[in-house]
Short mmCIF file of C-alpha atoms in Angstrom, two decimals:
data_model
loop_
_atom_site.label_atom_id
_atom_site.label_comp_id
_atom_site.label_asym_id
_atom_site.label_seq_id
_atom_site.Cartn_x
_atom_site.Cartn_y
_atom_site.Cartn_z
CA ARG A 1 21.32 14.27 7.82
CA VAL A 2 22.98 11.21 9.06
CA LEU A 3 20.43 8.95 10.70
CA PRO A 4 21.38 6.66 13.62
CA HIS A 5 20.44 2.87 12.70
CA PRO A 6 17.48 0.85 13.43
CA LEU A 7 18.56 -1.47 15.41
CA SER A 8 20.51 1.35 17.32
CA PRO A 9 19.16 1.66 21.05
CA THR A 10 18.46 5.37 20.40
CA LEU A 11 15.39 5.01 19.38
CA PRO A 12 13.27 3.79 21.52
CA SER A 13 10.18 4.74 19.67
CA GLN A 14 11.25 2.48 16.74
CA PRO A 15 10.22 -1.10 16.40
CA GLN A 16 12.91 -3.66 18.20
CA PRO A 17 13.52 -7.19 16.69
CA SER A 18 13.39 -10.07 19.87
CA SER A 19 17.03 -10.63 21.89
CA LEU A 20 17.63 -13.03 18.77
CA LEU A 21 19.11 -10.23 17.31
CA PHE A 22 21.79 -9.62 19.91
CA HIS A 23 22.79 -13.79 19.62
CA PRO A 24 22.23 -13.88 15.80
CA PRO A 25 22.05 -17.43 13.90
CA TRP A 26 24.23 -15.95 11.32
CA ALA A 27 27.15 -15.14 14.15
CA HIS A 28 28.79 -18.55 13.69
CA ARG A 29 28.16 -18.49 9.51
CA LEU A 30 30.92 -20.84 8.24
CA PRO A 31 32.43 -19.72 5.49
CA ASP A 32 30.84 -21.97 2.79
CA GLN A 33 26.81 -20.58 4.59
CA VAL A 34 25.24 -17.42 3.31
CA THR A 35 22.41 -15.36 4.70
CA GLU A 36 19.06 -14.89 3.20
CA LEU A 37 15.72 -14.61 3.91
CA ALA A 38 13.34 -17.22 4.81
CA PRO A 39 10.29 -18.02 2.16
CA SER A 40 7.72 -16.15 4.40
CA ALA A 41 10.04 -13.17 4.71
CA LEU A 42 10.23 -13.18 0.99
CA SER A 43 6.24 -13.88 0.05
CA PHE A 44 5.96 -10.78 2.54
CA VAL A 45 8.69 -8.86 0.03
CA GLN A 46 7.28 -9.70 -3.37
CA ASP A 47 3.89 -9.05 -2.24
CA ILE A 48 4.73 -5.46 -1.00
CA PHE A 49 5.74 -4.69 -4.36
CA HIS A 50 2.79 -5.61 -6.03
CA GLN A 51 0.82 -3.81 -3.34
CA HIS A 52 2.86 0.01 -3.84
CA ASP A 53 3.05 -0.71 -7.62
CA GLN A 54 -0.06 1.90 -8.29
CA ASP A 55 0.04 1.65 -11.96
CA GLN A 56 0.76 -1.68 -12.30
CA ASP A 57 3.85 -1.16 -14.50
CA GLY A 58 5.85 -3.39 -12.60
CA LEU A 59 8.11 -0.54 -11.71
CA LEU A 60 8.19 1.63 -8.31
CA ASP A 61 8.90 5.19 -8.68
CA SER A 62 10.94 7.79 -6.48
CA ILE A 63 6.49 8.68 -5.32
CA ASP A 64 6.42 4.29 -4.64
CA LEU A 65 9.53 4.35 -3.07
CA SER A 66 9.17 7.65 -0.90
CA GLU A 67 6.15 6.01 0.25
CA LEU A 68 6.92 2.60 0.75
CA PHE A 69 9.39 3.50 2.97
CA SER A 70 8.07 6.82 4.44
CA ALA A 71 7.20 5.16 7.98
CA ALA A 72 11.89 4.55 7.80
CA PRO A 73 14.04 6.53 9.51
CA TYR A 74 15.99 6.39 5.89
CA PHE A 75 15.60 4.91 2.94
CA PRO A 76 18.08 1.72 2.91
CA TRP A 77 20.21 1.72 -0.22
CA GLU A 78 21.27 5.29 -0.16
CA GLY A 79 25.60 5.74 -0.71
CA ALA A 80 27.94 5.26 -3.15
CA LYS A 81 28.16 1.49 -3.17
CA TRP A 82 24.67 0.95 -3.99
CA VAL A 83 25.07 2.71 -6.92
CA ASP A 84 24.63 0.19 -9.75
CA SER A 85 24.05 -2.20 -7.58
CA ALA A 86 21.36 -4.30 -8.92
CA GLU A 87 18.75 -3.73 -12.20
CA ALA A 88 17.23 -0.24 -12.10
CA SER A 89 14.92 1.41 -15.66
CA HIS A 90 16.23 4.49 -17.36
CA HIS A 91 14.43 7.35 -14.90
CA GLY A 92 16.30 5.11 -11.23
CA GLY A 93 12.96 3.12 -10.92
CA PHE A 94 13.10 -0.65 -8.98
CA THR A 95 11.86 -2.86 -11.55
CA PHE A 96 10.81 -6.21 -10.01
CA ASN A 97 14.15 -7.44 -10.43
CA GLY A 98 16.07 -4.84 -9.22
CA TRP A 99 13.77 -4.89 -5.53
CA MET A 100 14.35 -9.03 -5.04
CA SER A 101 18.24 -8.54 -5.98
CA ARG A 102 18.29 -5.85 -3.38
CA TRP A 103 16.72 -7.97 -1.14
CA ALA A 104 19.17 -10.49 -1.28
CA LEU A 105 22.37 -8.28 -1.65
CA THR A 106 21.04 -6.70 1.44
CA THR A 107 19.87 -10.01 3.46
CA MET A 108 23.61 -10.97 2.29
CA LEU A 109 25.97 -8.43 3.03
CA GLU A 110 23.58 -7.02 6.42
CA PRO A 111 20.93 -9.12 7.37
CA GLU A 112 20.64 -6.74 10.43
CA THR A 113 19.61 -3.99 8.26
CA SER A 114 16.80 -6.45 6.28
CA LEU A 115 15.34 -7.19 9.57
CA ALA A 116 14.99 -3.86 10.46
CA PHE A 117 13.43 -2.66 7.18
CA LEU A 118 10.78 -5.93 7.57
CA LEU A 119 9.14 -4.66 10.59
CA TYR A 120 9.27 -0.58 9.10
CA LEU A 121 7.26 -1.96 5.89
CA GLY A 122 5.43 -3.66 8.54
CA TYR A 123 6.26 -7.44 8.37
CA LEU A 124 3.41 -9.71 11.13
CA GLY A 125 5.85 -12.60 11.09
CA ASP A 126 8.21 -14.40 13.75
CA ILE A 127 10.69 -11.49 12.77
CA ARG A 128 13.76 -14.00 14.56
CA TYR A 129 12.94 -16.50 11.62
CA ALA A 130 12.81 -13.72 8.57
CA VAL A 131 16.13 -14.23 7.92
CA GLN A 132 17.64 -17.85 7.61
CA LEU A 133 21.22 -19.41 7.16
CA SER A 134 21.98 -22.00 5.08
CA LYS A 135 23.56 -25.27 4.49
CA ARG A 136 26.69 -25.65 4.00
CA ARG A 137 27.21 -26.05 0.36
CA GLY A 138 29.28 -29.72 0.76
CA ALA A 139 25.95 -30.68 2.36
CA GLU A 140 23.93 -29.32 -0.62
CA ARG A 141 26.14 -30.73 -2.91
CA THR A 142 25.68 -34.31 -1.61
CA LYS A 143 21.91 -34.63 -1.30
CA GLY A 144 22.28 -33.16 -4.53
CA LYS A 145 19.87 -30.27 -4.15
CA LEU A 146 20.08 -26.67 -4.67
CA ASP A 147 18.61 -25.22 -0.80
CA ARG A 148 20.06 -21.25 -1.34
CA THR A 149 19.18 -19.21 -3.42
CA THR A 150 21.57 -16.46 -3.09
CA LEU A 151 24.40 -17.58 -5.19
CA LYS A 152 27.89 -15.86 -4.70
CA VAL A 153 30.11 -15.57 -8.61
CA VAL A 154 33.48 -13.44 -6.90
CA VAL A 155 34.76 -12.30 -10.83
CA LEU A 156 38.53 -11.96 -10.95
CA GLY A 157 40.82 -10.78 -13.50
CA PRO A 158 44.18 -8.66 -14.55
CA PRO A 159 43.16 -5.41 -15.21
CA ASN A 160 41.29 -3.99 -17.75
CA ALA A 161 40.28 -6.96 -18.42
CA GLY A 162 36.93 -4.89 -18.71
CA LYS A 163 35.89 -6.79 -15.34
CA SER A 164 33.69 -4.62 -14.35
CA ALA A 165 31.47 -3.81 -18.23
CA VAL A 166 30.71 -7.97 -16.95
CA LEU A 167 28.57 -6.61 -13.98
CA ASP A 168 26.99 -3.94 -16.04
CA GLY A 169 26.51 -5.75 -18.89
CA VAL A 170 24.88 -8.58 -15.89
CA LEU A 171 22.65 -5.59 -14.53
CA GLY A 172 21.78 -4.32 -18.60
CA LEU A 173 23.48 -1.48 -18.40
CA PRO A 174 24.94 0.39 -21.56
CA PHE A 175 28.59 -0.27 -22.54
CA ASN A 176 31.04 2.09 -21.90
CA LYS A 177 28.98 4.11 -19.45
CA PRO A 178 29.94 7.34 -17.53
CA LYS A 179 30.80 6.15 -14.22
CA ASP A 180 29.46 9.17 -12.12
CA CYS A 181 25.79 8.52 -12.68
CA SER A 182 24.92 7.42 -9.37
CA PRO A 183 19.96 5.88 -9.67
CA SER A 184 18.03 9.32 -9.38
CA VAL A 185 16.10 7.53 -7.03
CA LEU A 186 18.85 7.94 -4.75
CA GLN A 187 17.99 11.22 -4.77
CA GLU A 188 14.41 12.15 -5.20
CA THR A 189 13.82 9.65 -1.72
CA GLN A 190 15.99 11.47 -0.04
CA GLY A 191 17.02 14.55 -1.02
CA SER A 192 20.22 14.03 -1.41
CA VAL A 193 23.10 15.25 -3.49
CA HIS A 194 24.97 12.68 -5.40
CA THR A 195 28.49 14.11 -6.81
CA GLN A 196 30.95 12.92 -8.54
CA ALA A 197 33.36 12.81 -5.31
CA GLU A 198 30.90 9.96 -3.63
CA TYR A 199 31.82 7.21 -6.34
CA HIS A 200 34.52 5.38 -5.11
CA PRO A 201 36.22 2.93 -8.56
CA GLY A 202 37.08 -0.31 -5.97
CA SER A 203 35.58 -3.26 -4.80
CA ARG A 204 32.30 -3.80 -6.48
CA MET A 205 28.64 -6.05 -5.92
CA VAL A 206 26.02 -6.45 -8.16
CA ALA A 207 23.36 -8.67 -8.22
CA LYS A 208 20.21 -9.40 -10.34
CA THR A 209 17.33 -12.65 -10.03
CA LEU A 210 16.21 -15.51 -12.07
CA GLU A 211 13.91 -17.92 -12.19
CA LYS A 212 14.42 -21.68 -12.80
CA GLU A 213 12.63 -24.69 -11.46
CA SER A 214 10.16 -22.23 -10.54
CA ARG A 215 12.40 -20.35 -7.39
CA LEU A 216 13.89 -17.78 -8.19
CA PHE A 217 17.01 -17.04 -7.43
CA SER A 218 19.21 -14.35 -6.46
CA LEU A 219 23.05 -14.13 -8.77
CA THR A 220 25.01 -11.92 -7.06
CA LEU A 221 28.25 -10.71 -9.10
CA HIS A 222 31.40 -9.04 -6.75
CA GLU A 223 34.52 -7.64 -8.93
CA PRO A 224 36.79 -6.92 -5.35
CA SER A 225 39.38 -3.66 -5.46
CA PRO A 226 42.98 -4.78 -6.40
CA GLU A 227 43.10 -4.32 -2.24
CA SER A 228 40.73 -6.36 -1.38
CA LEU A 229 41.72 -8.57 -4.29
CA SER A 230 44.45 -10.95 -2.51
CA PRO A 231 42.56 -13.57 0.26
CA TYR A 232 40.34 -15.10 -2.68
CA LEU A 233 43.43 -15.76 -4.27
CA CYS A 234 45.41 -16.62 -0.71
CA SER A 235 42.50 -17.88 1.60
CA GLU A 236 40.95 -20.83 1.01
CA ASP A 237 38.33 -19.72 3.81
CA THR A 238 37.67 -16.97 2.00
CA ILE A 239 37.16 -17.83 -1.58
CA GLN A 240 34.93 -20.97 -0.30
CA THR A 241 32.54 -18.40 0.10
CA CYS A 242 31.87 -17.96 -3.40
CA ASP A 243 29.95 -20.91 -5.19
CA VAL A 244 31.36 -20.05 -8.49
CA ALA A 245 34.79 -17.75 -9.49
CA LEU A 246 34.58 -16.04 -12.75
CA ILE A 247 38.63 -15.57 -14.58
CA VAL A 248 37.91 -12.95 -17.02
CA TYR A 249 40.82 -12.03 -19.97
CA ASP A 250 41.21 -9.75 -22.86
CA GLN A 251 41.05 -11.92 -25.03
CA SER A 252 43.37 -9.61 -27.02
CA ASN A 253 46.14 -8.80 -25.30
CA SER A 254 48.96 -11.73 -24.18
CA GLN A 255 49.20 -10.29 -21.50
CA SER A 256 45.98 -10.56 -19.58
CA ARG A 257 45.74 -14.17 -20.38
CA GLN A 258 48.83 -15.25 -18.70
CA ALA A 259 48.21 -12.70 -15.74
CA ALA A 260 44.45 -14.60 -15.56
CA PHE A 261 45.33 -18.05 -15.89
CA GLN A 262 48.25 -17.54 -13.65
CA MET A 263 45.18 -16.63 -11.04
CA LEU A 264 43.95 -19.41 -12.17
CA ASN A 265 46.56 -22.10 -10.80
CA ARG A 266 46.72 -19.80 -7.87
CA LEU A 267 43.36 -21.13 -6.73
CA THR A 268 43.78 -24.81 -8.10
CA ASP A 269 47.42 -24.76 -5.72
CA MET A 270 45.27 -23.90 -2.83
CA ASP A 271 42.73 -27.66 -3.57
CA CYS A 272 39.73 -26.29 -3.13
CA SER A 273 36.17 -27.16 -4.27
CA VAL A 274 35.01 -23.65 -5.95
CA PRO A 275 34.37 -24.15 -9.87
CA CYS A 276 35.73 -21.95 -11.55
CA LEU A 277 34.46 -19.79 -15.46
CA VAL A 278 37.19 -18.76 -17.58
CA VAL A 279 35.18 -16.43 -19.68
CA ALA A 280 37.86 -14.45 -22.89
CA ASN A 281 35.99 -10.92 -22.99
CA LYS A 282 36.59 -8.49 -26.04
CA SER A 283 36.29 -11.36 -28.55
CA ASP A 284 34.98 -9.36 -30.90
CA LEU A 285 38.51 -7.24 -30.60
CA PRO A 286 41.77 -9.19 -33.17
CA CYS A 287 43.19 -11.43 -31.27
CA ASP A 288 46.25 -14.07 -31.88
CA PRO A 289 45.14 -17.36 -32.72
CA VAL A 290 48.41 -18.76 -30.78
CA ASP A 291 47.24 -17.29 -27.45
CA VAL A 292 43.21 -18.67 -27.99
CA SER A 293 44.95 -22.25 -28.65
CA LEU A 294 46.87 -22.02 -25.43
CA ALA A 295 44.11 -21.31 -23.69
CA VAL A 296 42.16 -23.88 -24.31
CA ASP A 297 45.64 -26.35 -23.69
CA GLU A 298 45.52 -24.28 -20.16
CA CYS A 299 41.99 -25.29 -19.73
CA ASN A 300 42.10 -28.78 -20.32
CA ALA A 301 45.09 -29.51 -18.55
CA LEU A 302 43.44 -28.29 -15.59
CA GLY A 303 40.19 -30.41 -16.66
CA LEU A 304 37.72 -27.65 -17.60
CA PRO A 305 35.94 -26.97 -20.08
CA PRO A 306 37.73 -24.00 -23.24
CA PRO A 307 37.27 -20.24 -22.14
CA MET A 308 33.77 -18.74 -23.05
CA GLN A 309 33.66 -15.75 -25.82
CA LEU A 310 32.34 -12.34 -24.43
CA SER A 311 31.79 -9.68 -26.61
CA LEU A 312 29.68 -7.38 -24.86
CA LYS A 313 30.07 -5.04 -26.67
CA ILE A 314 28.68 -6.52 -29.41
CA GLY A 315 26.73 -9.19 -27.68
CA ASP A 316 24.37 -9.66 -23.58
CA THR A 317 25.24 -11.36 -20.60
CA SER A 318 22.41 -13.21 -20.65
CA SER A 319 23.92 -16.73 -21.40
CA LEU A 320 26.46 -15.69 -18.91
CA CYS A 321 24.21 -15.75 -16.06
CA SER A 322 22.33 -18.44 -17.17
CA LEU A 323 25.85 -20.71 -17.86
CA LEU A 324 27.50 -19.34 -14.63
CA MET A 325 23.08 -20.60 -12.54
CA GLU A 326 24.03 -24.46 -14.43
CA ILE A 327 27.17 -24.53 -12.93
CA ALA A 328 26.09 -23.68 -9.16
CA PHE A 329 23.54 -26.66 -9.25
CA ASP A 330 25.71 -29.50 -11.31
CA PRO A 331 29.63 -27.64 -10.07
CA PHE A 332 31.63 -30.31 -10.74
CA PRO A 333 32.49 -29.74 -14.64
CA TYR A 334 34.18 -27.31 -14.06
CA VAL A 335 35.96 -28.36 -11.18
CA PRO A 336 39.66 -27.56 -11.73
CA ASP A 337 42.23 -31.63 -11.44
CA THR A 338 44.36 -30.29 -9.37
CA PRO A 339 47.33 -32.85 -8.42
CA MET A 340 45.66 -33.86 -5.86
CA ARG A 341 42.67 -34.29 -7.07
CA LYS A 342 43.83 -35.66 -10.00
CA ALA A 343 46.15 -38.45 -7.51
CA ALA A 344 42.03 -39.05 -5.51
CA LYS A 345 40.43 -39.60 -8.91
CA GLN A 346 42.71 -42.66 -10.18
CA THR A 347 42.37 -43.95 -6.87
CA ARG A 348 39.85 -44.29 -7.71
CA ILE A 349 39.76 -45.95 -10.81
CA LEU A 350 41.70 -47.87 -9.30
CA LEU A 351 39.79 -48.96 -6.19
CA ARG A 352 36.80 -49.64 -8.91
CA LYS A 353 39.24 -51.89 -10.94
CA VAL A 354 39.84 -54.01 -7.73
CA ALA A 355 36.45 -54.12 -6.85
CA VAL A 356 35.66 -55.51 -10.46
CA TYR A 357 38.48 -58.43 -10.70
CA VAL A 358 37.15 -59.18 -6.85
CA SER A 359 33.93 -59.51 -7.90
CA VAL A 360 34.83 -61.60 -10.84
CA GLY A 361 37.05 -63.97 -9.11
CA THR A 362 34.40 -64.57 -6.27
CA THR A 363 31.77 -65.56 -9.03
CA VAL A 364 34.40 -67.48 -10.98
CA GLY A 365 35.31 -69.73 -7.56
CA VAL A 366 31.78 -70.22 -6.49
CA ILE A 367 30.33 -71.65 -9.73
CA GLY A 368 33.96 -73.37 -9.32
CA VAL A 369 32.58 -75.17 -6.19
CA VAL A 370 29.22 -75.37 -7.42
CA MET A 371 31.13 -77.84 -9.90
CA TRP A 372 32.88 -79.30 -7.85
CA ARG A 373 30.18 -80.03 -5.55
CA MET A 374 27.72 -81.64 -8.48
CA TYR A 375 30.70 -83.63 -9.94
CA THR A 376 31.47 -84.95 -6.31
CA ARG A 377 27.95 -85.83 -6.32
CA LYS A 378 27.73 -87.58 -9.26
CA VAL A 379 30.66 -89.42 -9.32
CA GLU A 380 29.33 -90.53 -5.53
CA THR A 381 25.31 -92.05 -6.94
CA SER A 382 27.39 -93.68 -10.08
#
């Protein structure tokens, strides 16, 4: 049974947010801004988890979730696009990490849905300010402080580079997991039946919540489908929605490396300021040393660190997630040196040199004038 959206006018008995929903602040969202829960709503969501974790095992199972969403018309994370989108237990329950990650992902993609389900869960704050729009990324970088708590990473790369495996690794899913499994909690909560026909490979987004500087951040990774890939490589507005671009290639395949760096070059041709991290995936497989050297040279030519070695078969992605967080906080070492950026850097160096020469010349001139006046006075007195 298809249930109506919680904000639909066909549900007059349901709680309605204020008229601000019809003129939401995110209606005029710029590419480098993101919608996220306000601190009061974020605290409410955290408290709700702990209140309904009845056995205090750090997990919301199907029974906990059924009781939690009993007042809602439907389960918010039902459907193929939410399968394997955040951390879950082996039985499909929600960990605290997975719970917070799903809220961050929903608020970023569907802020109206987050507002509605906050009301269903009993949020008593002013719903008009439960979801906020982040500051522009350029303003945050100028200030040197990251205010936003939701970070978006786009995962680019040629086919068979292991992009989906990277997303699975971020969630802690097993290597080479079957693609037709969906979390049992989605089936048990609503009583629906998921079949293989509902799984649609293609565009996918996952989220993972991390703690840094005593704050919770949600790291979202988006793997575009082949149909939605082109805008990230051609439109500056699209790539500017991302905090980091993750370029993944198969280190054991030279053609994969070439295709990945072609994508990277297309990003640099747009002269965008999005930091880029190159990952040499499948590092456990034998590879040509020449390819490894060429990849390092290509990164050096763009002013980027060498590719990060990654093997999801024998390792984990904790170091990758930590590095992505570091890049989001300090992006400049990972911003490619485009021709325009190199020219601007050379201009700044030249201006600094000119400023030093002018400063030295002025100082010498002042000293000369002072010494001349002292000399003339001494001559006059003698």
